[in-house]
Coordinates of C-alpha atoms and ligand atoms in Angstrom, one line a residue:
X319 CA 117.4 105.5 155.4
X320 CA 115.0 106.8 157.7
X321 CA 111.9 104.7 158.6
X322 CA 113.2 101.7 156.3
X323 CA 114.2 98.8 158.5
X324 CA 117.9 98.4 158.4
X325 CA 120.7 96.2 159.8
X326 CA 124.3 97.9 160.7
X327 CA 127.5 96.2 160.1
X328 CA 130.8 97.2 162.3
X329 CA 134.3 96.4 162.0
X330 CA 135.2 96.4 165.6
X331 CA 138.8 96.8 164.7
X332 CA 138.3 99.6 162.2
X333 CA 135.2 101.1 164.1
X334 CA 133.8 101.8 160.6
X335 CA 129.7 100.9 160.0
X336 CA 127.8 100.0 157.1
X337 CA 124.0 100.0 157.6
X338 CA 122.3 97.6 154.9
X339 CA 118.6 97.9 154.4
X340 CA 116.6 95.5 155.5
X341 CA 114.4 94.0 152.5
X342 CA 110.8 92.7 152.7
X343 CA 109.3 90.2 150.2
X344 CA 105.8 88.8 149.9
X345 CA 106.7 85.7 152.3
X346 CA 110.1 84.1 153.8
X347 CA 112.5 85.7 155.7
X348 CA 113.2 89.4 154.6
X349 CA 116.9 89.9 153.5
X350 CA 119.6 91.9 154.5
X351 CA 120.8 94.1 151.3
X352 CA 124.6 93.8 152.1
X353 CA 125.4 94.6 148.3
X354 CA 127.8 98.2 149.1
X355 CA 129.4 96.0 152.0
X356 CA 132.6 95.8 149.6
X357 CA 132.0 99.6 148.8
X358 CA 132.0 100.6 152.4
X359 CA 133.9 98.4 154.5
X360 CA 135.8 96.5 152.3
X361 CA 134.4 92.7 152.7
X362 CA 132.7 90.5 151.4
X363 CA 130.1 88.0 153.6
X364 CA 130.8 84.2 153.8
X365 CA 128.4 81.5 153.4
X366 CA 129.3 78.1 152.1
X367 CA 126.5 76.3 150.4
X368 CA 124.2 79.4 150.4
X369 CA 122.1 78.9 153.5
X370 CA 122.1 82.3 154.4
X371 CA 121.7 84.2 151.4
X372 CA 119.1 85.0 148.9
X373 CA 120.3 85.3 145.6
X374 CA 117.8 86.8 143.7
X375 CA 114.3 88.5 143.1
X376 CA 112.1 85.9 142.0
X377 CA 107.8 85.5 141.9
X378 CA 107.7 82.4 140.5
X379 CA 108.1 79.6 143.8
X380 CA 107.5 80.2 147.2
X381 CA 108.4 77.8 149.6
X382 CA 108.3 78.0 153.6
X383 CA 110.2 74.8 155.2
X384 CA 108.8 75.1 158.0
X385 CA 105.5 74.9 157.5
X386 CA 106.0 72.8 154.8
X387 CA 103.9 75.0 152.0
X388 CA 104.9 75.4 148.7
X389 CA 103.6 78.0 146.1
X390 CA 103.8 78.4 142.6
X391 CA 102.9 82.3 141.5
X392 CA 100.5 81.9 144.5
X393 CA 98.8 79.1 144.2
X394 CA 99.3 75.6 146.3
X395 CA 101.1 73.2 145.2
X396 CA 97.8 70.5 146.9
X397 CA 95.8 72.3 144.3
X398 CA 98.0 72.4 141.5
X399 CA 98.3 68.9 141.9
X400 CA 94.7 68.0 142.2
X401 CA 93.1 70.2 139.6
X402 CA 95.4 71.5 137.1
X403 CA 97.9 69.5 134.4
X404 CA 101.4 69.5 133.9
X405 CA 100.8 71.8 130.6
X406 CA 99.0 74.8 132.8
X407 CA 101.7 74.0 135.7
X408 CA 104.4 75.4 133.0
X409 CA 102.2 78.0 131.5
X410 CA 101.9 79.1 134.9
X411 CA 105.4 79.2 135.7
X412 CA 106.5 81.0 132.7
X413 CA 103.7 83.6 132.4
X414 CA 102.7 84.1 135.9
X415 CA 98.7 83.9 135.8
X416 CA 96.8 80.5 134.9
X417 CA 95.9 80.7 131.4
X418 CA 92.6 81.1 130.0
X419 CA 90.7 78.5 127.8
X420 CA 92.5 79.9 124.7
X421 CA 95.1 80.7 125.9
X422 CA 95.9 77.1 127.5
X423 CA 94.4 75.5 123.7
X424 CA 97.5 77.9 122.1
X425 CA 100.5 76.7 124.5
X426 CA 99.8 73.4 123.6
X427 CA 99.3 73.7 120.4
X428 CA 102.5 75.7 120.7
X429 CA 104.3 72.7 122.7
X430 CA 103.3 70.4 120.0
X431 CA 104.5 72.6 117.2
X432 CA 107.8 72.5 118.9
X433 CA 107.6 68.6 119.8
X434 CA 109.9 68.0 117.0
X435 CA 114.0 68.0 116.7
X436 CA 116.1 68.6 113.8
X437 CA 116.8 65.2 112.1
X438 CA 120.4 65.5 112.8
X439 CA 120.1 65.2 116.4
X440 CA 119.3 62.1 116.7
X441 CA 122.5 60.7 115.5
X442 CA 124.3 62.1 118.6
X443 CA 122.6 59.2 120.5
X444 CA 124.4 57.0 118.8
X445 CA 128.0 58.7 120.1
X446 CA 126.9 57.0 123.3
X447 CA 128.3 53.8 124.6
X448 CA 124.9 51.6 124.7
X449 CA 125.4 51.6 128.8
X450 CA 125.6 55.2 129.2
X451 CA 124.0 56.7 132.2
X452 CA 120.7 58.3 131.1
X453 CA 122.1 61.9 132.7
X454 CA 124.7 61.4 130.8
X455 CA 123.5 61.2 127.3
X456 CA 120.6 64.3 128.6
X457 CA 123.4 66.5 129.5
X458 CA 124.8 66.2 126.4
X459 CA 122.0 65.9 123.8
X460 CA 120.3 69.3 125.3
X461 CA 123.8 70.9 124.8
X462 CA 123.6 69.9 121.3
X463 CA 120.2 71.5 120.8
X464 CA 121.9 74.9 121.4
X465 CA 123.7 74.5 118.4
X466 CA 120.5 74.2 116.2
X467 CA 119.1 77.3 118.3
X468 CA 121.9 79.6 118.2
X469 CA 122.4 82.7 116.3
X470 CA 119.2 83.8 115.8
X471 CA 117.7 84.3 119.4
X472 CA 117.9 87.0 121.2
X473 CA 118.0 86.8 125.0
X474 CA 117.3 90.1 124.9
X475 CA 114.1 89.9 123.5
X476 CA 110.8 89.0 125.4
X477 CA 109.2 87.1 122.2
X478 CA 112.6 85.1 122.0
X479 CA 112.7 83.9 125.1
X480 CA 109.0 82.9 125.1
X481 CA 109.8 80.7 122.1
X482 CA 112.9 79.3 123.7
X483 CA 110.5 78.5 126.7
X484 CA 108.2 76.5 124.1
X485 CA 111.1 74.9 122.9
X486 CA 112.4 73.2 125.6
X487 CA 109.7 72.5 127.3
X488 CA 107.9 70.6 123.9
X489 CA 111.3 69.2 123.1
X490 CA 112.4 67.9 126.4
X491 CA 109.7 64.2 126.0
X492 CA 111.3 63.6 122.6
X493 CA 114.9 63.8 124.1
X494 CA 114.5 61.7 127.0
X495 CA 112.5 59.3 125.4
X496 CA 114.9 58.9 122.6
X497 CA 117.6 57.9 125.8
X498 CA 115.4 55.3 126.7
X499 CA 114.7 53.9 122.8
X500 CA 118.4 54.2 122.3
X501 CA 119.3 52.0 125.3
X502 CA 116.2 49.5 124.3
X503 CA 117.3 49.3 120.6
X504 CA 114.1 50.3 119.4
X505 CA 113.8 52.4 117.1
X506 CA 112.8 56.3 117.4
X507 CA 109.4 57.3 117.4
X508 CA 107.8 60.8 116.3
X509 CA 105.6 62.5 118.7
X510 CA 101.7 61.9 117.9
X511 CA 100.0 65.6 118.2
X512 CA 96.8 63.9 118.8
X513 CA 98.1 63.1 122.0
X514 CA 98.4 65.2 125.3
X515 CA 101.8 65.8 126.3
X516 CA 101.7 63.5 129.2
X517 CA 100.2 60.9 127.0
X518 CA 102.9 62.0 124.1
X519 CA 105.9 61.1 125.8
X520 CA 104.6 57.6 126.9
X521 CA 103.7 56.9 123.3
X522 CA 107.5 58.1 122.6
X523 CA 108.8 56.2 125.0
X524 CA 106.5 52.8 124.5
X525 CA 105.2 51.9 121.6
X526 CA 105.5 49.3 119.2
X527 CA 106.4 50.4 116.1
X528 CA 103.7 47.4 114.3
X529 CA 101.0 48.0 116.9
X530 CA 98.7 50.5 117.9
X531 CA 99.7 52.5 121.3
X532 CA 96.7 52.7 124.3
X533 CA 98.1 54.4 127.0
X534 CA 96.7 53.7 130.2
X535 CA 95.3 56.4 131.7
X536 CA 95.8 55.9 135.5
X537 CA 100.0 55.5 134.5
X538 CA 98.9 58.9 132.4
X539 CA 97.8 60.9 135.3
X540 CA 100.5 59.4 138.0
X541 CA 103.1 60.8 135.9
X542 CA 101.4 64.0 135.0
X543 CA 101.1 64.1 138.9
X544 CA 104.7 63.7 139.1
X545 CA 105.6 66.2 136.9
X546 CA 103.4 68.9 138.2
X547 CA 104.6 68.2 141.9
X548 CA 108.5 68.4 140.2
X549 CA 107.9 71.1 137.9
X550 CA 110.2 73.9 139.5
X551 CA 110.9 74.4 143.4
X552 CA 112.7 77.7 143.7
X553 CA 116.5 78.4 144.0
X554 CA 117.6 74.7 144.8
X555 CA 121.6 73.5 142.6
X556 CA 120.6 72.8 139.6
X557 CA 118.0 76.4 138.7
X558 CA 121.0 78.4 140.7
X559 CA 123.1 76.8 138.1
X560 CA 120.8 77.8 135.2
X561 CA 120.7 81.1 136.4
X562 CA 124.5 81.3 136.9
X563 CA 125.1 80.2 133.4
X564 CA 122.2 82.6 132.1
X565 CA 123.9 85.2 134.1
X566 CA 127.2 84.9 131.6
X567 CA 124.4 85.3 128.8
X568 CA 125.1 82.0 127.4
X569 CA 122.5 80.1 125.1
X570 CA 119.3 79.0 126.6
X571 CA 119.7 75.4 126.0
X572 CA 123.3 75.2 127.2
X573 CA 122.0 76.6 130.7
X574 CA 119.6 74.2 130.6
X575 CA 122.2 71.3 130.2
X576 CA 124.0 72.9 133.1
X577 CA 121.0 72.4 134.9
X578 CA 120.8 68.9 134.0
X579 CA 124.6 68.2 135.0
X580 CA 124.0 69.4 138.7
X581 CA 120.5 67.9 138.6
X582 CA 122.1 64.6 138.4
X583 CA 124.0 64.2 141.6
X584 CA 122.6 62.2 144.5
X585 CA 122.3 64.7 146.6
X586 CA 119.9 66.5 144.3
X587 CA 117.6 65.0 141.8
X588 CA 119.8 61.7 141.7
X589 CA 118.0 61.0 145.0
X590 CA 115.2 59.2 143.6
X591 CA 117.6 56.4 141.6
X592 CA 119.5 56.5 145.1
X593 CA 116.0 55.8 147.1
X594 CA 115.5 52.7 144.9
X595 CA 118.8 50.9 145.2
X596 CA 118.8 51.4 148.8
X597 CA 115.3 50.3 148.9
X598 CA 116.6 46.9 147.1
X599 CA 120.0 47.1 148.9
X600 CA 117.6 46.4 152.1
X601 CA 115.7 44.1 150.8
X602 CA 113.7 43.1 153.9
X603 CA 111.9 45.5 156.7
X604 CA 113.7 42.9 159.3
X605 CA 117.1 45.0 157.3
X606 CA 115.6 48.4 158.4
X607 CA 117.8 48.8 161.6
X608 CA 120.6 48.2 160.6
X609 CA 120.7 51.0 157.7
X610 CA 118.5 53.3 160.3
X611 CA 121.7 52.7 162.6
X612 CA 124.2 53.4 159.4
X613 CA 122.6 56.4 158.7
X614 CA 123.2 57.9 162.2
X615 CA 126.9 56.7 162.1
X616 CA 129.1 59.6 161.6
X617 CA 132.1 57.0 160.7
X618 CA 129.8 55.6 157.9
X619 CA 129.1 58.0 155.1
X620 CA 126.2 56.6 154.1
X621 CA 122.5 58.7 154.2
X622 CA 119.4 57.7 154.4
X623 CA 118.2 58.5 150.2
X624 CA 115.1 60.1 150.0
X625 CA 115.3 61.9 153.8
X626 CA 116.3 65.7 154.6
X627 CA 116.2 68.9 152.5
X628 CA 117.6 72.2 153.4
X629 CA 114.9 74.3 153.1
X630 CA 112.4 71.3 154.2
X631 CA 112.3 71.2 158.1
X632 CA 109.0 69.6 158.1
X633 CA 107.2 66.9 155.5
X634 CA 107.9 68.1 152.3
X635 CA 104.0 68.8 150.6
X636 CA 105.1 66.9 147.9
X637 CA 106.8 63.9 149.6
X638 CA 102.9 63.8 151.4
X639 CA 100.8 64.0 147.4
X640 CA 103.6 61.2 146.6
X641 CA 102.7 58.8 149.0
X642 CA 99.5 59.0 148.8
X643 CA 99.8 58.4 144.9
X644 CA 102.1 55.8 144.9
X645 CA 99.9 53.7 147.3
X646 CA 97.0 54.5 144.9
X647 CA 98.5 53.5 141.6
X648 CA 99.9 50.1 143.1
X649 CA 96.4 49.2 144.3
X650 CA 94.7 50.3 141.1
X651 CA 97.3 48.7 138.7
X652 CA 96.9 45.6 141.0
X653 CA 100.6 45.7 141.5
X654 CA 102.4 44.0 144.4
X655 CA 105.6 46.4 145.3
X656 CA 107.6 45.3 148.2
X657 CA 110.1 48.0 148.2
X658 CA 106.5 50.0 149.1
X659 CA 106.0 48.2 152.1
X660 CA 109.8 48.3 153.3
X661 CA 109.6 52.3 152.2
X662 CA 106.8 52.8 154.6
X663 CA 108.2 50.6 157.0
X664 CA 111.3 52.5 156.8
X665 CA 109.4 56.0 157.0
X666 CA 107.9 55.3 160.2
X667 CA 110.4 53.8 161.9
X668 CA 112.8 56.8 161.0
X669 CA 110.5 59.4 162.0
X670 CA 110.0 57.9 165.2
X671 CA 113.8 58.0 165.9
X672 CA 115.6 60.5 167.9
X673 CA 118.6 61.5 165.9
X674 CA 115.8 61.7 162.8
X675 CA 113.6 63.9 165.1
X676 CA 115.9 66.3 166.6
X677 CA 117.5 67.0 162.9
X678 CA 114.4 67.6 161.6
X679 CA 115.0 65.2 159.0
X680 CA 111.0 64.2 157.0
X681 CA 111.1 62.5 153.2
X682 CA 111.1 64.3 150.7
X683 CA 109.8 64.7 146.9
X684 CA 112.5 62.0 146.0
X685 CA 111.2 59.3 148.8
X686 CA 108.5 57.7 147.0
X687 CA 108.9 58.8 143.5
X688 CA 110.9 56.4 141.9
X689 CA 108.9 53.7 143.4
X690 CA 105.8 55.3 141.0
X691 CA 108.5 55.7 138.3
X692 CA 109.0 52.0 138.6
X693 CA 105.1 50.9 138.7
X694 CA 105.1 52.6 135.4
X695 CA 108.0 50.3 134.3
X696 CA 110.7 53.4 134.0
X697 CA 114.5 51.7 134.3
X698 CA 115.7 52.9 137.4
X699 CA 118.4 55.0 135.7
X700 CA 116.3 57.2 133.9
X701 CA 114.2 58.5 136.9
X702 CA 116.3 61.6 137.2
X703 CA 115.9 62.2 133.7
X704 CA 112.1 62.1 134.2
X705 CA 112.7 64.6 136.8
X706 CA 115.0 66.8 134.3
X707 CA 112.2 66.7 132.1
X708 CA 109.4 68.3 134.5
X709 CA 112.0 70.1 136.0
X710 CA 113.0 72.0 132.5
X711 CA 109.7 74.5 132.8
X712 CA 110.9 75.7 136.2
X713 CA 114.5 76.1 134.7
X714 CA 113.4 78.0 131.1
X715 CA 110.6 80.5 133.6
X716 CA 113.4 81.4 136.0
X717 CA 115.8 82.0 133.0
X718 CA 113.0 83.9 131.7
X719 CA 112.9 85.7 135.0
X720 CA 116.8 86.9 135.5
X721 CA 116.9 87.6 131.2
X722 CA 114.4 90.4 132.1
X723 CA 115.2 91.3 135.7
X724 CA 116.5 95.3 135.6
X725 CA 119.3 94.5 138.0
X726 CA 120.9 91.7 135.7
X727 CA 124.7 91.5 135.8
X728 CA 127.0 88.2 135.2
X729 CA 126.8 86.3 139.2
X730 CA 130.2 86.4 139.9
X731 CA 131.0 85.1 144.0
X732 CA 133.7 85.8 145.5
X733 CA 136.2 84.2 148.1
X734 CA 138.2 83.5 151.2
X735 CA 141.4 83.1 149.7
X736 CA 143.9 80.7 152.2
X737 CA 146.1 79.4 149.8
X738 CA 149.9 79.9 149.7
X739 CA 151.5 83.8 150.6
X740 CA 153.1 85.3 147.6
X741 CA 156.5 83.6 146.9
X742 CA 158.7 83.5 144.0
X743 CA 159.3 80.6 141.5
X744 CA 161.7 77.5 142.5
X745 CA 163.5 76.6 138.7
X746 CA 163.0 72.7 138.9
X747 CA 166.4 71.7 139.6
X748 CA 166.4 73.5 142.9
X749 CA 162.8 71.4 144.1
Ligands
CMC2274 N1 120.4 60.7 156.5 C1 121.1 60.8 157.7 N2 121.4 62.0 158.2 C2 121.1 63.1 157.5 C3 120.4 63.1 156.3 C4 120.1 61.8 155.8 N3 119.4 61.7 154.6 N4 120.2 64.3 155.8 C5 120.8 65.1 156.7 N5 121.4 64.4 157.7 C6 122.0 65.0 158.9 C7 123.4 65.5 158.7 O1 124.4 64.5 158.8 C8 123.5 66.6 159.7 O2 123.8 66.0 160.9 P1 124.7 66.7 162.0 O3 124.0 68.0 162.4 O4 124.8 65.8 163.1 O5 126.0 67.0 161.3 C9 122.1 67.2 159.8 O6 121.2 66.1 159.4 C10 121.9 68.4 158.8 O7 122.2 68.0 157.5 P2 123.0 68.8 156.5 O8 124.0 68.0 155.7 O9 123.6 70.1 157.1 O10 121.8 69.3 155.5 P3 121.9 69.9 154.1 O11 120.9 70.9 154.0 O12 123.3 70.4 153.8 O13 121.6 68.7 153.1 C11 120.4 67.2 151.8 C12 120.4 68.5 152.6 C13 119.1 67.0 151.0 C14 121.6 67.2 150.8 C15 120.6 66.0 152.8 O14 119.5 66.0 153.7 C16 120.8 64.7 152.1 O15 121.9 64.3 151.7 N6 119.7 63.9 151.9 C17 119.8 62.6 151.2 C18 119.8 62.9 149.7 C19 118.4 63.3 149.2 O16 117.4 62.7 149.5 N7 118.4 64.3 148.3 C20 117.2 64.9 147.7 C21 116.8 66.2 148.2 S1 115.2 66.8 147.7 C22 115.1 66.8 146.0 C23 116.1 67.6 145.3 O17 116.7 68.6 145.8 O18 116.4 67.2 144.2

């Protein structure tokens, strides 16, 4: 291993040594390649919740928490943001370079080719009790997709997956929508292909089946702002969990759904309905305290929604776009929010606090989010599955990604077993 950095591993009772190369990527902390650890000395590493390992090659996200930058394939997410559209975010993420003019004019013709469902789909919807959380009814109506898309892709095959990839990602506005026209009792609505996609799934979700459809285009670019700064964000619970389920070479679409499932908890991408009801719950910034104080209260479970990340040790760059667009779109849709105002109250008040300082502990992506979800009159339930929907192009390009990494095998952890010694079976009489 000469001239290769490298980290040796002893067993002071066995005096035995490993040495594990030491392994440099583009940015982030390099990593210690401990995979003949088992080989050599018989053990395995321990690390609940992951925050000291690196569980995969990937070039599609980079992200450095404490600085607070985030990269997709290179480029910043402030520039992403300003200049590009959600469309180009995803070709980005899937195929690694920005597209050319043609080439961008052919994805989304390609999106819109695959903007449709099989007819049959849409009577799983009505399976659903009409209250159904949003997640819910996702999870399970992505799942059934896989059925329509099943024997006849290849995972193995580069042109396959790039079709799956179009798939979801022109499919996902018709199946969220659908939640939300479901819920509404409206009736379904077929996408419009004269429409961008942005615009598309607005028209999906909105419109009047006996009157023209104007969308309004400052609610048309907050969202396509929201769904470029939520399009992927590396190896967070629910991509780990598409790549986990891709890993067991499973169908596209169910990875997705798994994606979706582990998307939904509160501690994830449920954070942004979680923000909201707190927001509400306080009602008043005189409240602020009082749930500041509860937050700190290690006998009270509760968290501030919306604050901390583990990767995040500073403000998250997308908490910082949010904020800014969020105050925008209230003033230029004339709206008067007051969760806004308590939000910012909250913000300042928080980062101004000790407990809040010495943890570290900024907004983040999910702080200010719904409250633009809300401007654009999104029920509060279905925020996460607006952030399922963006969220889908980062899932299908890291799929893409493990499908054709050389060193693919199933992922497959392993434990600390403390559970009972060996002992032999009590017949129930003697209990
Ligand atoms: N409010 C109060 N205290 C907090 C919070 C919070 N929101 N977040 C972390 N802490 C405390 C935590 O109690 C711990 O304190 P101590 O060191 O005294 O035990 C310390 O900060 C470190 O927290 P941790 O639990 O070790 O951090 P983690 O990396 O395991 O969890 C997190 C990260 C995002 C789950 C957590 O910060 C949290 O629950 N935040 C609220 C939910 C949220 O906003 N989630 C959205 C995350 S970003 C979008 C996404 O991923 O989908």
């Amino acid at each position: 291993m000469a001239n290769q950095r490298s980290v040796t591993i002893t067993d002071n009772a066995t005096g035995k040594s490993v040495e594990c190369a030491v392994l440099e990527g583009q940015y982030g902390a390099p990593v210690i390649d401990v995979r003949k650890l088992y080989n050599e000395l018989g053990m395995f590493t321990f690390d609940i919740g992951y925050g000291s390992t690196a569980s995969c090659r990937s070039a599609i996200t980079h992200l450095d928490g404490e600085q607070g930058v985030l990269l997709h394939r290179g480029y910043p997410i402030e520039q992403l943001a300003e200049h590009s559209s959600f469309v180009e975010v995803a070709y980005l993420l899937v195929h690694g370079e920005l597209p050319t003019a043609n080439e961008l004019a052919e994805w989304e013709h390609a999106l819109k080719m695959h903007g449709m469902t099989h007819e049959h789909l849409s009577r799983f919807y009505s399976g659903y009790r009409y209250d159904a959380h949003p997640m819910s009814v996702l999870t399970g109506v992505v799942g059934a997709v896989a059925s329509f898309y099943h024997a006849n892709t290849d995972i193995y095959s580069n042109d396959d997956r790039l079709a799956t990839a179009r798939r979801v990602i022109g499919k996902m506005p018709g199946l969220v929508s659908k939640i939300y026209r479901y819920q509404s009792g409206l009736p379904f609505v077929y996408p419009d292909n004269a429409r961008g996609y942005v615009e598309n799934f607005m028209y999906m979700m909105y419109s009047w089946p006996t009157e023209p459809y104007v969308a309004n285009p400052v609610a048309v670019r907050a969202l396509e702002l929201l769904m470029i700064l939520h399009a992927d964000h590396e190896q967070n619970a629910s991509t780990s969990t598409v790549r986990l389920a891709g890993s067991a070479e499973t169908n596209p679409f169910a990875c997705i759904a798994a994606g979706i499932a582990t998307l939904w908890g509160k501690s994830h991408g449920g954070a942004n309905e979680a923000v909201v009801t707190m927001l509400e719950e306080i009602g008043d910034a005189k409240n602020i305290r009082r749930f500041v104080d509860r937050a700190k209260d290690k006998n009270d479970n509760f968290r501030l929604m919306g604050f901390g990340h583990r990767v995040y040790k500073n403000y998250d760059p997308r908490a910082k776009i949010i904020r800014k667009a969020c105050h925008d779109l209230l003033e230029d849709m004339n709206l008067n929010q007051p969760l806004f105002e308590i939000a910012m109250e909250l913000e300042r008040i928080a980062l101004e606090d000790d407990y809040f300082i010495e943890r570290k502990l900024y907004p983040n992506v999910d702080f200010y989010s719904g409250l633009i979800y809300q401007a654009l009159n999104i029920p509060t339930a279905m925020f996460t599955c607006m952030f399922a929907l963006a969220r889908s192009a980062g899932w299908i390009a890291q799929w893409n990604e493990l499908m054709s990494d050389p060193d693919f095998r199933i992922g497959r952890p392993r434990q600390l077993y403390i559970g009972a010694a060996e002992r032999d079976y009590v017949p129930l009489a003697e209990r």
